CSV table of C-alpha atoms in Angstrom, one decimal:
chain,number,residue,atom,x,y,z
A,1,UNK,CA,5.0,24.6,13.5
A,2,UNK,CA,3.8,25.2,10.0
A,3,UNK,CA,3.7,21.5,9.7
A,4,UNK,CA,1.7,20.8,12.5
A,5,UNK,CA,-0.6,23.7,11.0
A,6,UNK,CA,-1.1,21.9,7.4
A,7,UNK,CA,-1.9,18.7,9.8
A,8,UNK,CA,-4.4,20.5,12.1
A,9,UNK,CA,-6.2,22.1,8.6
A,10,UNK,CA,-6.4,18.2,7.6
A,11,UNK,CA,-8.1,17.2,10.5
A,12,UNK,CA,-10.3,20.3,10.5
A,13,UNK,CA,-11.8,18.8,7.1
A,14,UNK,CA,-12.5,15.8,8.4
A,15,UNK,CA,-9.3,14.0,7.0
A,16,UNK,CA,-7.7,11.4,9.5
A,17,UNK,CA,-4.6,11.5,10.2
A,18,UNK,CA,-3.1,7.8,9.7
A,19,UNK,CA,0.5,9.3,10.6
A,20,UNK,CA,3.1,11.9,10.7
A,21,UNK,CA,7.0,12.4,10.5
A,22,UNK,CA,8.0,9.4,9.0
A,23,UNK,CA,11.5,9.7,8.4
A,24,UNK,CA,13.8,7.3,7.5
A,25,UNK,CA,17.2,9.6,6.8
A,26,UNK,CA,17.8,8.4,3.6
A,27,UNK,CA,15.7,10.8,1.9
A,28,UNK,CA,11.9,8.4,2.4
A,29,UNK,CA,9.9,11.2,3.5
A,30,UNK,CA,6.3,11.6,3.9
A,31,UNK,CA,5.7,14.5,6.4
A,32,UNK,CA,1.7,13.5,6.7
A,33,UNK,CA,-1.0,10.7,6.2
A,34,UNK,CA,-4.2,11.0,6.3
A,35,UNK,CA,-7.7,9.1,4.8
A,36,UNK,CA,-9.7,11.4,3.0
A,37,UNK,CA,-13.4,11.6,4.7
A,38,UNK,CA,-16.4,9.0,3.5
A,39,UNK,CA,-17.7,12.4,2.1
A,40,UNK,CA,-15.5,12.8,-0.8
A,41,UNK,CA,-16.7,9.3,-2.5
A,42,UNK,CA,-15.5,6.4,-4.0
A,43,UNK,CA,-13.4,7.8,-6.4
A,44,UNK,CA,-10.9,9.1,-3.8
A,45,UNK,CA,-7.7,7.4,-3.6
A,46,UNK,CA,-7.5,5.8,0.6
A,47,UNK,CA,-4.8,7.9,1.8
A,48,UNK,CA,-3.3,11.6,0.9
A,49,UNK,CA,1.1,11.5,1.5
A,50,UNK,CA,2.3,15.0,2.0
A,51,UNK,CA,5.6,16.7,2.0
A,52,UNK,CA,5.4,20.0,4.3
A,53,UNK,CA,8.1,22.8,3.5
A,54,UNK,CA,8.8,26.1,4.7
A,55,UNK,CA,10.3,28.3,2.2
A,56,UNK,CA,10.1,32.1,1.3
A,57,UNK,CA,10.1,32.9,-2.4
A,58,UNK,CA,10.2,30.8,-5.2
A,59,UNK,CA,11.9,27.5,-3.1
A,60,UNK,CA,15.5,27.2,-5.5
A,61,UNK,CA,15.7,23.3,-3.8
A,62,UNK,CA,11.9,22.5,-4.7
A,63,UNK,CA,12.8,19.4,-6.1
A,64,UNK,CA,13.9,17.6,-3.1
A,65,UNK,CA,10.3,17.8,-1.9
A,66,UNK,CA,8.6,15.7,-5.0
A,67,UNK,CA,11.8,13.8,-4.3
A,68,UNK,CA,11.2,12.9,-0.4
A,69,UNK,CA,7.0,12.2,-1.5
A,70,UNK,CA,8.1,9.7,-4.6
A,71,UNK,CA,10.9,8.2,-2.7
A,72,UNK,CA,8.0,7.1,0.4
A,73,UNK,CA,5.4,6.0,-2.1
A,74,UNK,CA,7.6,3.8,-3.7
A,75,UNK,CA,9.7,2.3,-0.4
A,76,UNK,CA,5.8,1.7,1.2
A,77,UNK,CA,4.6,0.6,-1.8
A,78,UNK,CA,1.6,3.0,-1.7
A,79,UNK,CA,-0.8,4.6,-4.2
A,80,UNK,CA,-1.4,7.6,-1.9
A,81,UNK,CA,-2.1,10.7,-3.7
A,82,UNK,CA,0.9,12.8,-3.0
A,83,UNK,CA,1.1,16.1,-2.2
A,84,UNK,CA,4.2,19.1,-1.6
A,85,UNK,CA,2.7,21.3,0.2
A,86,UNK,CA,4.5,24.8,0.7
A,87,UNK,CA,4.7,28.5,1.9
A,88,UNK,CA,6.4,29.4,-1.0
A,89,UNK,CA,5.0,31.8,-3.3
A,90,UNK,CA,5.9,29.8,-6.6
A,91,UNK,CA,7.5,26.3,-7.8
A,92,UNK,CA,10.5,26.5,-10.3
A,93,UNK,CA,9.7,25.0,-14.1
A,94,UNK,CA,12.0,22.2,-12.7
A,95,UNK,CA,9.8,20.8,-10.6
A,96,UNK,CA,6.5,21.7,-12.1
A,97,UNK,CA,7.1,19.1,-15.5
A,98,UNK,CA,9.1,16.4,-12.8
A,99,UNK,CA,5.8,17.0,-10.2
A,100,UNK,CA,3.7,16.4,-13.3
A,101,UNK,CA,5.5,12.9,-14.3
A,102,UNK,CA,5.7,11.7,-10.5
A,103,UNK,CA,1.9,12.6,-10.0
A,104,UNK,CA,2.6,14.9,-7.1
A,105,UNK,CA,-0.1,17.7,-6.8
A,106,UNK,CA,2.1,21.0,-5.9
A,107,UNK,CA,0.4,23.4,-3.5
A,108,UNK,CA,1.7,26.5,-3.0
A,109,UNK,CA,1.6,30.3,-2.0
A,110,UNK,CA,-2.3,31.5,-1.7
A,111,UNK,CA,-3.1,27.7,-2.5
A,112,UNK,CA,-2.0,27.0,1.2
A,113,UNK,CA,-3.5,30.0,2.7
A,114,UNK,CA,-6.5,29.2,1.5
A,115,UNK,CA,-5.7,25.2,2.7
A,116,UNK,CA,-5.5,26.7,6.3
A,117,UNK,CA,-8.4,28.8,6.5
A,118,UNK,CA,-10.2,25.8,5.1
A,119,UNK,CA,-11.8,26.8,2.4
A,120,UNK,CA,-9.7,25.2,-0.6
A,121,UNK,CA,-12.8,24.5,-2.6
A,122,UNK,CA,-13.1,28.4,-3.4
A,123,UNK,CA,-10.2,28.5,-5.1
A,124,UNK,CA,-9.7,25.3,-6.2
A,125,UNK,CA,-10.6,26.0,-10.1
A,126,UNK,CA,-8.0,28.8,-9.9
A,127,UNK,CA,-5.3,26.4,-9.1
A,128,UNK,CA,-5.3,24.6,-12.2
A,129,UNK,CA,-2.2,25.7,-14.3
A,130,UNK,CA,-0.6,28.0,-11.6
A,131,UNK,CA,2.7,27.1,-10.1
């Protein structure tokens, strides 16, 4: 359900959705696809790859997400922007410096509230630096 939510916000803000649950069972996961929209210019990379989680808290096994994204970009060959996308409230220090090396934005907490009620430009300055 919340995955099909984060999908729906895409959509919603005029991302297409190029394709969903791929899964390959060996740990090549990208959750979502989409193409940004013509409005976001030419500096935009052709396709978003998210990795949807549901977790409470700070998520102790955050790591497999950045895992799952990196593991798809590299099988497809892609130079998606890749996202981890989560309910939880915080990412572990882990996974913010491996995120950071991999080049996977992590969303998280009030970062993916404010992704579903569609207005993640409001706080996008704040989410700079938070975790």
């Amino acid at each position: 359900m919340f995955e099909k939510a984060i999908r729906q916000a895409f959509r919603e803000q005029g991302y297409e959705v190029k394709q969903h649950r791929h899964h390959d069972g060996q740990g090549d996961d990208a959750d979502i696809v989409v193409s940004p929209p013509a409005r976001h210019g030419l500096l935009q990379p052709e396709e978003v790859a998210v990795q949807v989680k549901w977790k409470e808290g700070v998520d102790a096994n955050d790591e497999a997400a950045v895992d799952q994204i990196v593991k798809w970009a590299k099988s497809q060959k892609s130079n998606a922007l890749k996202y981890a996308i989560s309910s939880a409230t915080g990412f572990t220090e882990n996974v913010q410096s491996r995120a950071a090396e991999e080049q996977v934005v992590l969303i998280g907490g009030l970062q993916t509230m404010c992704f579903l009620l569609g207005v993640p430009d409001r706080y996008r300055a704040d989410w700079e630096g938070d975790g």
